[in-house]
CSV table of C-alpha atoms and ligand atoms in Angstrom, one decimal:
chain,number,residue,atom,x,y,z
K,23,MET,CA,1.5,-96.7,19.5
K,24,THR,CA,5.0,-96.4,20.9
K,25,GLN,CA,6.1,-93.2,19.3
K,26,THR,CA,7.2,-90.6,21.8
K,27,HIS,CA,6.8,-87.5,19.6
K,28,PRO,CA,5.3,-84.6,21.5
K,29,GLY,CA,1.6,-84.4,20.8
K,30,VAL,CA,1.2,-88.2,20.4
K,31,MET,CA,-2.3,-89.2,21.3
K,32,PRO,CA,-2.4,-92.7,22.5
K,33,SER,CA,-6.0,-92.7,23.5
K,34,LEU,CA,-7.4,-91.4,20.3
K,35,ASP,CA,-8.1,-93.8,17.5
K,36,PRO,CA,-5.1,-94.1,15.3
K,37,PRO,CA,-5.7,-92.5,11.9
K,38,VAL,CA,-7.1,-95.1,9.5
K,39,GLU,CA,-4.6,-94.2,6.8
K,40,GLU,CA,-2.4,-91.2,5.9
K,41,ASP,CA,-4.4,-89.3,3.3
K,42,PRO,CA,-2.5,-86.5,1.6
K,43,ASP,CA,-5.6,-84.4,1.2
K,44,LEU,CA,-6.1,-82.2,4.3
K,45,ARG,CA,-9.9,-81.9,3.6
K,46,LYS,CA,-10.3,-85.6,3.6
K,47,GLN,CA,-8.2,-86.0,6.8
K,48,LEU,CA,-10.4,-83.4,8.5
K,49,ALA,CA,-13.6,-84.9,7.2
K,50,ALA,CA,-12.6,-88.3,8.6
K,51,PHE,CA,-11.6,-86.8,11.9
K,52,LEU,CA,-14.8,-84.8,12.2
K,53,ASP,CA,-16.9,-87.8,11.3
K,54,GLN,CA,-15.5,-89.6,14.3
K,55,HIS,CA,-15.3,-86.7,16.8
K,56,THR,CA,-18.1,-84.1,16.1
K,57,ASP,CA,-20.7,-85.7,18.4
K,58,ASP,CA,-18.1,-85.9,21.1
K,59,LEU,CA,-17.2,-82.2,20.6
K,60,ILE,CA,-20.8,-81.2,20.7
K,61,GLY,CA,-21.2,-83.1,23.9
K,62,PHE,CA,-18.2,-81.3,25.3
K,63,ARG,CA,-19.7,-77.9,24.3
K,64,ARG,CA,-23.0,-78.8,25.9
K,65,ASP,CA,-21.3,-79.8,29.1
K,66,LEU,CA,-19.6,-76.4,29.3
K,67,HIS,CA,-22.9,-74.7,28.4
K,68,MET,CA,-24.6,-76.4,31.3
K,69,HIS,CA,-21.9,-75.3,33.7
K,70,PRO,CA,-21.0,-71.7,32.9
K,71,GLU,CA,-18.3,-70.0,35.0
K,72,LEU,CA,-17.5,-66.3,35.4
K,73,GLY,CA,-14.0,-64.9,34.7
K,74,PHE,CA,-11.3,-66.3,37.0
K,75,THR,CA,-13.6,-68.9,38.4
K,76,GLU,CA,-13.5,-71.3,35.5
K,77,PHE,CA,-12.1,-74.1,37.6
K,78,ARG,CA,-14.4,-76.8,36.3
K,79,THR,CA,-13.9,-75.7,32.7
K,80,THR,CA,-10.2,-75.8,33.2
K,81,GLU,CA,-10.4,-79.3,34.7
K,82,ARG,CA,-12.4,-80.6,31.8
K,83,LEU,CA,-9.9,-79.1,29.3
K,84,VAL,CA,-6.9,-80.5,31.2
K,85,GLU,CA,-8.5,-84.0,31.2
K,86,ARG,CA,-9.1,-83.9,27.4
K,87,LEU,CA,-5.7,-82.6,26.6
K,88,LYS,CA,-3.9,-85.1,28.8
K,89,GLU,CA,-6.0,-87.9,27.3
K,90,ALA,CA,-4.5,-86.8,24.0
K,91,GLY,CA,-1.0,-87.2,25.3
K,92,LEU,CA,-0.4,-83.5,25.7
K,93,GLU,CA,1.0,-81.6,28.6
K,94,PRO,CA,-1.4,-78.7,29.5
K,95,ARG,CA,-0.2,-76.0,31.9
K,96,VAL,CA,-2.8,-74.3,34.1
K,97,LEU,CA,-2.2,-70.6,34.7
K,98,PRO,CA,-1.1,-69.5,38.2
K,99,LYS,CA,-4.6,-68.3,39.3
K,100,GLY,CA,-5.9,-71.8,38.7
K,101,THR,CA,-8.0,-71.1,35.6
K,102,GLY,CA,-7.0,-71.0,32.0
K,103,VAL,CA,-4.7,-73.4,30.2
K,104,ILE,CA,-1.7,-73.2,27.9
K,105,CYS,CA,-0.8,-76.3,25.9
K,106,ASP,CA,1.8,-76.8,23.2
K,107,ILE,CA,1.6,-79.3,20.4
K,108,GLY,CA,4.6,-80.4,18.4
K,109,SER,CA,8.3,-79.9,18.9
K,110,GLU,CA,10.1,-76.7,20.0
K,111,GLY,CA,12.5,-75.0,17.7
K,112,GLY,CA,10.3,-74.4,14.6
K,113,PRO,CA,7.8,-71.7,14.0
K,114,THR,CA,4.9,-71.4,16.4
K,115,VAL,CA,1.3,-70.4,15.8
K,116,ALA,CA,-1.2,-69.8,18.7
K,117,LEU,CA,-4.9,-70.4,18.8
K,118,ARG,CA,-6.8,-68.5,21.4
K,119,ALA,CA,-10.2,-69.4,23.0
K,120,ASP,CA,-11.8,-67.5,25.8
K,121,ILE,CA,-13.5,-69.8,28.4
K,122,ASP,CA,-15.6,-67.5,30.6
K,123,ALA,CA,-19.4,-67.0,30.8
K,124,LEU,CA,-21.6,-64.1,31.6
K,125,PRO,CA,-23.7,-63.1,34.6
K,126,LEU,CA,-27.0,-63.5,32.6
K,127,PRO,CA,-29.7,-66.1,33.3
K,128,ASP,CA,-30.1,-68.7,30.6
K,129,GLU,CA,-33.6,-68.3,29.1
K,130,LYS,CA,-33.5,-71.2,26.7
K,131,ASP,CA,-35.7,-74.3,26.9
K,132,VAL,CA,-33.1,-76.8,25.7
K,133,PRO,CA,-31.7,-79.9,27.4
K,134,TYR,CA,-28.3,-78.3,27.7
K,135,ALA,CA,-29.5,-75.0,29.3
K,136,SER,CA,-27.3,-73.6,32.1
K,137,THR,CA,-27.7,-75.4,35.4
K,138,ILE,CA,-26.2,-72.5,37.3
K,139,PRO,CA,-28.7,-69.8,38.2
K,140,GLY,CA,-27.9,-66.4,36.8
K,141,LEU,CA,-25.0,-67.5,34.6
K,142,SER,CA,-24.9,-68.5,31.0
K,143,HIS,CA,-22.6,-68.8,28.0
K,144,ALA,CA,-24.3,-66.0,26.2
K,145,CYS,CA,-21.2,-64.9,24.3
K,146,GLY,CA,-20.5,-68.3,22.8
K,147,HIS,CA,-17.2,-68.8,24.6
K,148,ASP,CA,-18.2,-72.5,25.2
K,149,VAL,CA,-18.1,-72.8,21.4
K,150,HIS,CA,-14.7,-71.1,21.1
K,151,THR,CA,-13.3,-73.4,23.7
K,152,THR,CA,-14.7,-76.5,22.0
K,153,VAL,CA,-13.5,-75.4,18.5
K,154,VAL,CA,-9.9,-74.7,19.7
K,155,LEU,CA,-9.9,-78.1,21.6
K,156,GLY,CA,-11.1,-79.9,18.5
K,157,ALA,CA,-8.5,-78.2,16.3
K,158,GLY,CA,-5.9,-79.1,19.0
K,159,LEU,CA,-6.9,-82.8,19.0
K,160,PHE,CA,-6.6,-83.0,15.2
K,161,LEU,CA,-3.3,-81.2,15.2
K,162,ALA,CA,-1.9,-83.4,18.0
K,163,ARG,CA,-2.6,-86.3,15.7
K,164,GLN,CA,-0.8,-84.7,12.9
K,165,ALA,CA,2.1,-84.0,15.2
K,166,ALA,CA,2.2,-87.7,16.1
K,167,LEU,CA,2.4,-88.6,12.4
K,168,GLY,CA,5.2,-86.1,11.8
K,169,LEU,CA,2.9,-84.0,9.7
K,170,LEU,CA,2.9,-80.8,11.8
K,171,PRO,CA,5.4,-78.3,10.2
K,172,GLY,CA,6.1,-76.5,13.5
K,173,ARG,CA,4.5,-76.0,16.8
K,174,VAL,CA,1.0,-75.0,17.8
K,175,ARG,CA,0.1,-73.4,21.1
K,176,LEU,CA,-3.4,-73.6,22.4
K,177,LEU,CA,-4.4,-70.7,24.7
K,178,PHE,CA,-7.5,-71.2,26.7
K,179,GLN,CA,-7.9,-67.8,28.2
K,180,PRO,CA,-9.9,-67.0,31.4
K,181,ALA,CA,-11.9,-63.8,32.0
K,182,GLU,CA,-12.3,-62.2,28.6
K,183,GLU,CA,-15.5,-60.5,29.7
K,184,ASN,CA,-14.0,-59.1,32.9
K,185,PRO,CA,-11.9,-58.1,31.0
K,186,GLY,CA,-8.3,-58.8,31.1
K,187,GLY,CA,-7.6,-62.5,31.1
K,188,ALA,CA,-5.4,-62.0,28.1
K,189,LEU,CA,-3.0,-60.1,30.4
K,190,ASP,CA,-2.7,-63.3,32.5
K,191,ILE,CA,-1.8,-65.3,29.5
K,192,LEU,CA,0.8,-62.7,28.6
K,193,ALA,CA,2.2,-62.7,32.1
K,194,ALA,CA,2.5,-66.5,32.0
K,195,GLY,CA,4.7,-66.2,28.9
K,196,GLY,CA,1.8,-67.4,26.6
K,197,LEU,CA,3.2,-65.6,23.6
K,198,VAL,CA,6.9,-66.3,24.2
K,199,GLY,CA,8.2,-67.9,21.0
K,200,VAL,CA,4.8,-67.4,19.1
K,201,ASN,CA,5.0,-66.0,15.6
K,202,ARG,CA,1.3,-65.6,14.9
K,203,ILE,CA,-2.0,-65.8,16.7
K,204,PHE,CA,-5.5,-66.5,15.6
K,205,GLY,CA,-8.9,-66.5,17.3
K,206,LEU,CA,-12.5,-67.0,16.3
K,207,HIS,CA,-15.6,-65.4,17.8
K,208,CYS,CA,-19.2,-66.5,17.3
K,209,GLU,CA,-21.1,-64.2,14.9
K,210,PRO,CA,-24.9,-64.7,15.0
K,211,LYS,CA,-25.3,-62.4,12.0
K,212,PHE,CA,-23.4,-64.9,9.8
K,213,GLU,CA,-24.8,-68.3,8.8
K,214,VAL,CA,-23.0,-71.5,9.7
K,215,GLY,CA,-20.4,-72.2,7.1
K,216,GLN,CA,-19.4,-68.6,6.8
K,217,LEU,CA,-16.2,-67.0,8.0
K,218,GLY,CA,-16.0,-63.2,8.5
K,219,VAL,CA,-12.6,-61.5,8.1
K,220,ARG,CA,-11.4,-58.0,8.1
K,221,THR,CA,-8.0,-56.4,7.8
K,222,GLY,CA,-7.3,-53.6,10.3
K,223,PRO,CA,-9.5,-52.8,13.3
K,224,ILE,CA,-12.3,-55.3,13.8
K,225,THR,CA,-13.2,-54.5,17.5
K,226,ALA,CA,-12.8,-51.2,19.3
K,227,ALA,CA,-11.2,-50.0,22.5
K,228,CYS,CA,-13.7,-48.8,25.1
K,229,ASP,CA,-12.4,-46.8,28.1
K,230,LYS,CA,-14.2,-44.9,30.8
K,231,VAL,CA,-13.4,-41.3,31.8
K,232,TYR,CA,-14.4,-39.5,34.9
K,233,VAL,CA,-13.8,-35.7,35.1
K,234,LYS,CA,-14.1,-33.9,38.5
K,235,VAL,CA,-14.2,-30.1,38.6
K,236,ASN,CA,-13.7,-28.1,41.8
K,237,GLY,CA,-13.9,-24.3,42.6
K,238,PRO,CA,-14.6,-22.0,45.5
K,239,GLY,CA,-18.4,-21.7,44.8
K,240,GLY,CA,-20.4,-18.6,45.5
K,241,HIS,CA,-23.3,-16.3,44.6
K,242,THR,CA,-24.4,-16.3,40.9
K,243,ALA,CA,-24.5,-12.5,41.2
K,244,ARG,CA,-20.7,-12.4,41.4
K,245,PRO,CA,-19.2,-15.1,39.1
K,246,HIS,CA,-16.1,-12.9,38.6
K,247,LEU,CA,-15.2,-13.1,42.3
K,248,THR,CA,-15.4,-16.9,42.4
K,249,ALA,CA,-15.1,-19.4,39.5
K,250,ASP,CA,-18.2,-20.1,37.5
K,251,LEU,CA,-18.0,-23.8,37.8
K,252,VAL,CA,-21.2,-24.8,35.8
K,253,TYR,CA,-20.0,-22.7,32.9
K,254,ALA,CA,-16.6,-24.2,33.1
K,255,LEU,CA,-18.0,-27.7,33.2
K,256,ALA,CA,-20.2,-27.0,30.2
K,257,LYS,CA,-17.1,-25.8,28.3
K,258,ILE,CA,-15.2,-28.9,29.3
K,259,VAL,CA,-18.0,-31.2,28.1
K,260,THR,CA,-18.2,-29.5,24.8
K,261,GLU,CA,-14.6,-28.5,24.2
K,262,LEU,CA,-12.9,-31.8,25.0
K,263,PRO,CA,-14.5,-33.9,22.3
K,264,ALA,CA,-14.1,-31.0,19.8
K,265,ALA,CA,-10.4,-30.5,20.6
K,266,LEU,CA,-9.8,-34.2,20.5
K,267,SER,CA,-11.3,-34.4,17.0
K,268,ARG,CA,-8.7,-31.9,15.9
K,269,ARG,CA,-5.7,-33.4,17.7
K,270,VAL,CA,-6.1,-37.1,16.7
K,271,ASP,CA,-6.1,-38.6,13.2
K,272,PRO,CA,-9.7,-38.9,12.2
K,273,ARG,CA,-9.0,-42.4,10.8
K,274,SER,CA,-8.5,-43.6,14.4
K,275,SER,CA,-12.3,-43.1,15.0
K,276,LEU,CA,-11.5,-41.9,18.5
K,277,SER,CA,-14.6,-40.6,20.1
K,278,LEU,CA,-15.4,-39.2,23.5
K,279,VAL,CA,-19.1,-39.3,24.4
K,280,TRP,CA,-20.5,-38.2,27.7
K,281,GLY,CA,-23.1,-40.2,29.5
K,282,ARG,CA,-23.6,-38.2,32.7
K,283,MET,CA,-22.9,-34.7,34.1
K,284,ASN,CA,-23.8,-33.2,37.3
K,285,ALA,CA,-23.3,-30.0,39.2
K,286,GLY,CA,-25.2,-27.7,41.5
K,287,SER,CA,-28.5,-27.7,43.4
K,288,VAL,CA,-30.2,-24.3,43.3
K,289,ALA,CA,-30.6,-21.5,40.7
K,290,ASN,CA,-28.7,-18.8,42.5
K,291,ALA,CA,-25.6,-20.5,43.9
K,292,ILE,CA,-22.5,-21.4,42.0
K,293,PRO,CA,-21.6,-25.0,43.2
K,294,ASP,CA,-18.1,-25.9,44.3
K,295,GLN,CA,-17.9,-29.2,42.5
K,296,GLY,CA,-19.2,-30.9,39.4
K,297,LEU,CA,-18.5,-34.1,37.4
K,298,ALA,CA,-18.8,-35.5,33.9
K,299,GLU,CA,-18.5,-39.2,33.0
K,300,GLY,CA,-18.3,-40.7,29.5
K,301,THR,CA,-16.6,-43.3,27.3
K,302,VAL,CA,-13.8,-43.2,24.8
K,303,ARG,CA,-14.0,-45.6,21.8
K,304,CYS,CA,-11.1,-45.9,19.4
K,305,LEU,CA,-10.1,-48.2,16.5
K,306,ASP,CA,-6.4,-47.3,16.4
K,307,ASP,CA,-3.9,-48.7,18.8
K,308,GLU,CA,-1.5,-45.7,18.8
K,309,ALA,CA,-4.2,-43.2,19.3
K,310,TRP,CA,-5.6,-45.4,22.1
K,311,HIS,CA,-2.2,-45.3,23.9
K,312,ARG,CA,-2.0,-41.5,23.5
K,313,ALA,CA,-5.6,-40.8,24.6
K,314,PRO,CA,-5.2,-40.4,28.4
K,315,GLU,CA,-2.3,-38.0,28.2
K,316,LEU,CA,-3.8,-35.9,25.5
K,317,MET,CA,-7.1,-35.7,27.3
K,318,ARG,CA,-5.4,-34.7,30.5
K,319,SER,CA,-3.6,-31.8,28.9
K,320,LEU,CA,-6.7,-30.6,27.0
K,321,LEU,CA,-8.7,-30.7,30.2
K,322,HIS,CA,-6.2,-28.7,32.1
K,323,SER,CA,-6.0,-26.0,29.4
K,324,VAL,CA,-9.8,-25.6,29.2
K,325,ALA,CA,-10.2,-25.7,33.1
K,326,GLY,CA,-7.3,-23.2,33.5
K,327,ALA,CA,-9.1,-20.6,31.4
K,328,TYR,CA,-12.0,-20.5,33.9
K,329,ASP,CA,-9.9,-20.8,37.0
K,330,VAL,CA,-11.4,-24.1,38.2
K,331,GLU,CA,-9.4,-27.2,39.2
K,332,ALA,CA,-10.1,-30.3,37.1
K,333,SER,CA,-8.9,-33.9,37.4
K,334,LEU,CA,-9.3,-36.8,35.1
K,335,GLU,CA,-9.7,-40.5,36.1
K,336,TYR,CA,-9.1,-42.5,33.0
K,337,VAL,CA,-10.1,-46.2,33.3
K,338,ARG,CA,-8.6,-48.4,30.6
K,339,GLY,CA,-10.8,-51.1,29.0
K,340,VAL,CA,-9.2,-53.2,26.3
K,341,PRO,CA,-7.2,-52.0,23.3
K,342,PRO,CA,-8.7,-52.2,19.8
K,343,THR,CA,-8.2,-55.5,18.0
K,344,VAL,CA,-6.3,-54.6,14.8
K,345,ASN,CA,-5.9,-57.5,12.4
K,346,ASP,CA,-2.7,-58.0,10.4
K,347,GLN,CA,-3.2,-58.1,6.7
K,348,VAL,CA,-1.0,-61.2,6.1
K,349,SER,CA,-2.8,-63.1,8.9
K,350,VAL,CA,-6.2,-62.2,7.5
K,351,GLN,CA,-5.0,-63.5,4.1
K,352,MET,CA,-4.1,-66.8,5.8
K,353,PHE,CA,-7.6,-67.0,7.3
K,354,LYS,CA,-9.0,-66.3,3.8
K,355,ASP,CA,-6.8,-68.9,2.2
K,356,ALA,CA,-7.8,-71.4,4.9
K,357,GLY,CA,-11.5,-70.6,4.5
K,358,ASP,CA,-11.2,-71.0,0.7
K,359,LEU,CA,-9.6,-74.4,1.2
K,360,VAL,CA,-12.1,-76.0,3.7
K,361,LEU,CA,-15.3,-74.1,3.2
K,362,GLU,CA,-17.8,-74.0,0.4
K,363,THR,CA,-17.2,-71.4,-2.4
K,364,ASP,CA,-17.8,-67.8,-1.4
K,365,LYS,CA,-18.2,-68.4,2.3
K,366,VAL,CA,-15.4,-66.1,3.3
K,367,VAL,CA,-17.0,-62.7,3.8
K,368,THR,CA,-16.1,-59.3,5.1
K,369,ALA,CA,-16.9,-58.8,8.7
K,370,PRO,CA,-18.1,-55.4,9.8
K,371,GLN,CA,-16.1,-53.3,12.3
K,372,SER,CA,-17.6,-53.5,15.8
K,373,LEU,CA,-17.5,-50.9,18.5
K,374,GLY,CA,-17.6,-53.6,21.0
K,375,GLY,CA,-14.4,-54.7,22.6
K,376,ASP,CA,-12.4,-58.0,22.9
K,377,ASP,CA,-9.2,-58.4,24.9
K,378,PHE,CA,-7.7,-60.3,21.9
K,379,GLY,CA,-6.3,-56.8,21.1
K,380,TYR,CA,-3.7,-57.3,23.8
K,381,TYR,CA,-2.1,-60.2,21.9
K,382,LEU,CA,-2.1,-58.2,18.6
K,383,GLU,CA,-0.1,-55.5,20.3
K,384,SER,CA,2.8,-58.0,20.6
K,385,ILE,CA,2.6,-60.2,17.6
K,386,PRO,CA,0.7,-60.3,14.2
K,387,GLY,CA,-2.5,-62.2,14.0
K,388,ALA,CA,-6.1,-62.1,13.2
K,389,TYR,CA,-9.5,-62.4,14.9
K,390,GLY,CA,-12.2,-63.8,12.7
K,391,ARG,CA,-16.0,-64.2,12.9
K,392,LEU,CA,-17.5,-67.7,12.9
K,393,GLY,CA,-21.0,-67.9,11.5
K,394,VAL,CA,-23.3,-69.6,14.0
K,395,ARG,CA,-26.8,-68.9,12.6
K,396,THR,CA,-28.9,-71.7,11.1
K,397,PRO,CA,-29.5,-70.7,7.5
K,398,GLY,CA,-32.9,-69.2,7.3
K,399,GLY,CA,-33.3,-69.5,11.1
K,400,PRO,CA,-33.7,-66.9,13.8
K,401,GLU,CA,-30.8,-64.6,14.7
K,402,TYR,CA,-29.9,-64.7,18.4
K,403,ASP,CA,-27.8,-61.8,19.6
K,404,LEU,CA,-24.7,-62.1,21.8
K,405,HIS,CA,-25.0,-61.1,25.4
K,406,ARG,CA,-28.7,-62.1,25.6
K,407,GLY,CA,-30.2,-64.8,27.7
K,408,ASP,CA,-31.7,-66.6,24.7
K,409,PHE,CA,-28.4,-66.7,22.7
K,410,ASP,CA,-27.6,-70.1,21.1
K,411,VAL,CA,-25.7,-71.4,18.1
K,412,ASP,CA,-26.3,-73.9,15.4
K,413,GLU,CA,-23.9,-76.6,16.6
K,414,SER,CA,-22.8,-77.5,13.1
K,415,CYS,CA,-20.6,-74.4,13.5
K,416,ILE,CA,-18.3,-76.5,15.7
K,417,PRO,CA,-16.9,-78.8,12.9
K,418,VAL,CA,-16.7,-75.7,10.7
K,419,GLY,CA,-14.7,-73.8,13.3
K,420,VAL,CA,-12.3,-76.8,13.7
K,421,LYS,CA,-11.7,-77.0,10.0
K,422,ILE,CA,-11.0,-73.3,9.7
K,423,LEU,CA,-8.6,-73.2,12.6
K,424,VAL,CA,-6.7,-76.3,11.5
K,425,ALA,CA,-6.3,-75.0,8.0
K,426,THR,CA,-5.3,-71.6,9.2
K,427,VAL,CA,-2.7,-73.0,11.5
K,428,LEU,CA,-1.2,-75.2,8.7
K,429,THR,CA,-1.3,-72.3,6.3
K,430,ALA,CA,0.5,-70.0,8.8
K,431,LEU,CA,3.1,-72.6,9.7
K,432,CYS,CA,3.9,-73.5,6.1
K,433,GLU,CA,4.5,-69.8,5.3
K,434,LEU,CA,6.7,-69.1,8.3
K,435,PRO,CA,10.4,-69.6,7.8
K,436,GLY,CA,11.9,-72.8,9.0
K,437,SER,CA,8.7,-74.7,8.9
K,438,GLY,CA,10.2,-77.7,7.1
K,439,VAL,CA,6.9,-78.4,5.3
K,440,PRO,CA,6.3,-82.0,4.7
K,441,THR,CA,5.7,-82.5,1.0
K,442,ASP,CA,2.4,-84.2,1.3
K,443,LEU,CA,1.1,-81.2,3.2
K,444,GLU,CA,2.2,-78.9,0.5
K,445,ASP,CA,0.4,-81.2,-2.0
K,446,SER,CA,-2.8,-81.1,0.1
K,447,ARG,CA,-2.8,-77.3,0.1
K,448,ALA,CA,-2.1,-77.0,-3.7
X,512,ZN,ZN1,-19.0,-61.1,25.3
X,513,ZN,ZN1,-17.2,-62.9,23.6
């Protein structure tokens, strides 16, 4: 092949023939490449790497992308990759995969079990990486044929579990020029072949709060001459969640729950310090942004009433992931096109977090759930040492992402949709 179109893939087998039906094109591609993609996943699975140390994973990705004629860019810290497919100028859709593993020992007895003691891909990020790579390889081939109605950006993000690798992608300009973004996460509750979608919040924010209270301390006989710190702390612990529930829209599901409180050592002495620690979960991005300031002002008014000094340390986790309705519809349309009938289902809201929420603060997009359970088989939970997937989810994920990208690109202005693609989506 002598074509110099961006995304040309000299090393991949040239397509047998141009077939106007996307489903047939995908089926032919996956017939040829599924075993290789499963091998790629197993290699990552055997060599899990924690956030910001994913050097080997990054190297493997760069190799594969370069082989396909693409020009991957490694992020400044040396892990994570951004890679564009297709020409600049048109609409751009991004696909995100997280590439990091967890500090959990692999308990599985399989030939592809982790070879690194204490580490495993127990959140399925090896699958996410493989699925986005597979979709990228197919789309690069489409680009080479002039069948990509815009540009696709692959985002292989480090350190999702840390969390915060999404911020590194943003800092590296990963979303510059991107109109929409999509990502899939393994869902062991759904069977292979199913896609879970949800409009609005799908994962929650989870922050940590640390309250410290100080007073002069003194004898319990004379609370009026000092500051009754234990009483004040008890008021703070009960009043703060109550006041928050009346100051924030209940639809945001913002909740402050304490996990620890501590003050004092004997029955007849008022202590001079105490603490309370808890978590804040929230499903609404605006409420999440307002939460620290609001909590600080409520804390000071409660503490002021009892003449104690109180300080709040508010440690941010990730924002909620709030799916855009139009993008969710694109996921659904894509699922309906490439999956069997009735396989697009509603995903439940999760109070777990994913730093995908950072992307959706800047541009519209959607985060979907990829079914990974063998029909009728056992359900392995995420973040457990025995977590595994039915690997037939890999071609399914590739199909969903390819169809979603093409759906999104075709609906963005200036896509210049080739007519045969329109036909294939009819
Ligand atoms: Zn996880
Ligand atoms: Zn995860």
